[in-house]
Each structure stands twice: as C-alpha cells, then as structure tokens.
Coordinates of C-alpha atoms in Angstrom, one line a residue:
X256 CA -106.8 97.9 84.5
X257 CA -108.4 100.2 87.7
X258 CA -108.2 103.7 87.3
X259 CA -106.3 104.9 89.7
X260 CA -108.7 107.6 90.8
X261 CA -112.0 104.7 91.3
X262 CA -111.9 104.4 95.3
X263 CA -111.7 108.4 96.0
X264 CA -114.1 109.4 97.6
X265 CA -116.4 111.7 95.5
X266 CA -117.8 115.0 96.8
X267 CA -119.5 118.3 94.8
X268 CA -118.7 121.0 96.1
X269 CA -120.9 124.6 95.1
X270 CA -119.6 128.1 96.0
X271 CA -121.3 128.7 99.2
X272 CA -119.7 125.3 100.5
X273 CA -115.9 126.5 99.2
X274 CA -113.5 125.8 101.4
X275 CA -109.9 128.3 101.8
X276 CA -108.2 124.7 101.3
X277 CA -110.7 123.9 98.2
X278 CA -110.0 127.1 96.8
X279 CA -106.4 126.8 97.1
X280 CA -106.2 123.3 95.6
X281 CA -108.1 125.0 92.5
X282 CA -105.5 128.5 91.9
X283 CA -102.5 125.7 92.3
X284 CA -104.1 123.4 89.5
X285 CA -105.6 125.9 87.5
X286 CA -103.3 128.8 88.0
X287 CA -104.7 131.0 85.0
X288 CA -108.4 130.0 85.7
X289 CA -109.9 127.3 83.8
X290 CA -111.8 127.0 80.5
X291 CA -113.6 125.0 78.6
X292 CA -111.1 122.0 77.9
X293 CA -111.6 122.0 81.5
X294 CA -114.9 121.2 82.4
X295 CA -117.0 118.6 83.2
X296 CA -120.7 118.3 82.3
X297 CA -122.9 116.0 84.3
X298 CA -126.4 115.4 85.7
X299 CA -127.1 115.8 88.8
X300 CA -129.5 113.1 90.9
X301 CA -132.3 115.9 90.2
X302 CA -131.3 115.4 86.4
X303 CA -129.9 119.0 86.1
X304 CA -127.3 119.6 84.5
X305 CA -123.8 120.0 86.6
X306 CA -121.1 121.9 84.8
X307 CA -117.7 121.2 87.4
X308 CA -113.7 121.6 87.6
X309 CA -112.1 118.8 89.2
X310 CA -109.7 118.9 91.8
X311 CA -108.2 116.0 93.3
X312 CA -106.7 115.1 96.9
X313 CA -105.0 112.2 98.3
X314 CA -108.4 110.6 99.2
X315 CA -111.0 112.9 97.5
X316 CA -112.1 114.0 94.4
X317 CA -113.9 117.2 94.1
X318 CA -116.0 118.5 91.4
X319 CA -116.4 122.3 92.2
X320 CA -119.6 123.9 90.5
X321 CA -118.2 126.7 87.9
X322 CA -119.4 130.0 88.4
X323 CA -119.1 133.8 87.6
X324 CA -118.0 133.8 91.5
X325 CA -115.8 131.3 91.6
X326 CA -113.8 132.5 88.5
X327 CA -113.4 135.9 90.3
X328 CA -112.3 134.5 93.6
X329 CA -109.7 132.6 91.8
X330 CA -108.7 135.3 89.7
X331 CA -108.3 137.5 93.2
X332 CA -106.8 134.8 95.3
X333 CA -104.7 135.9 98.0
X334 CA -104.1 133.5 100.6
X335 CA -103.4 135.7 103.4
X336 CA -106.7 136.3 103.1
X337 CA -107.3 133.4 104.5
X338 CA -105.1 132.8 107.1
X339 CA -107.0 133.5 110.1
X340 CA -109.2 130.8 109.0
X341 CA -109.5 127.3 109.7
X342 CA -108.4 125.2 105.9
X343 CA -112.7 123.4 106.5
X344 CA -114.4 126.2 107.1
X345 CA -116.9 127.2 104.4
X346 CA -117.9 130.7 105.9
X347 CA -113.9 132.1 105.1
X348 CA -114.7 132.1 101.0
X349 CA -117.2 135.0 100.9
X350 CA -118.9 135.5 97.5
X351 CA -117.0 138.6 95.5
X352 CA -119.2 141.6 94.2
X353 CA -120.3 141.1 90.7
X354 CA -121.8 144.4 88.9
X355 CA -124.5 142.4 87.4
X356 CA -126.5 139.7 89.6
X357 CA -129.2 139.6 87.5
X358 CA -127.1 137.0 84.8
X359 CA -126.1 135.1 87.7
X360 CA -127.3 131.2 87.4
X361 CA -127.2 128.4 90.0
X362 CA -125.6 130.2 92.8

C-alpha cells in the first residue's frame, strides 16, 4: 500500500528561512510546543545530523530544523504580528532574543 504522504513534495526548512505561514502551520499542529516524541533525526546530504518537526500541507511536507529560537517564537506566537506580511516571506519571522547565544547550535 502507498503512503499517502510519498508524492509531497519535500522541503527543510531552518529558522532564518521560516515563513509567518510555516510558523503558523507549526503553533496549530503543535499548539503546546513539541518534544521529543516529536522529532525527527536525519542526515543531512553533508552527513550531519538533522534533528526536525514535521508539518505537512496539501502538497508539501516540511521538516523545520528545531531550535532554542524556534521553540520561543512558537511559544510567543501572535499572529497579528504578522499581518502586515506577505504568508512567503522569510524576513517577517525575526529571530527572538535569547539571554545566552553562546549555547546556541546550528542556527
């Protein structure tokens, strides 16, 4: 039997390429932030190791890189924040201020 899921297109997606839409696909499907049941591990055509949440549209399936960021921009999403943006446009989802950058990885 096909999974149903086989001719989506695929596409990684890492914070600085987030999308308002993205984002708002990822509060609605994980409204209290995701954890580790959540997450997939893969590696990466540079055979690094990927660690993703998946999110899935009509015709794509996203794998959005997890990160200290994007945990806090979901956990402070607003979408009126957003609303003078276009749904595409990676420059609306600006990184959040962390305290300490230092423990930051892959970003």
């Amino acid at each position: 039997m096909k999974n149903r899921n086989s001719n989506l297109k695929r596409v990684i997606v890492d914070f600085k390429k987030l999308t308002p839409e993205i984002l708002a696909l990822l509060v609605e499907r994980y409204p209290d932030g995701y954890d580790d049941d959540d997450v997939i591990s893969f590696k990466n055509q540079h055979n690094e190791l990927v660690e993703a949440v998946e999110v899935i549209t009509e015709d794509t399936k996203y794998l959005v890189k997890v990160s200290t960021k994007l945990s806090v921009t979901m956990e402070n999403y607003d979408e009126d924040d957003y609303e003078d943006f276009d749904n595409n446009d990676p420059e609306a989802v600006q990184p959040p201020e962390i305290a300490d950058e230092d423990t930051e990885d892959n970003d």
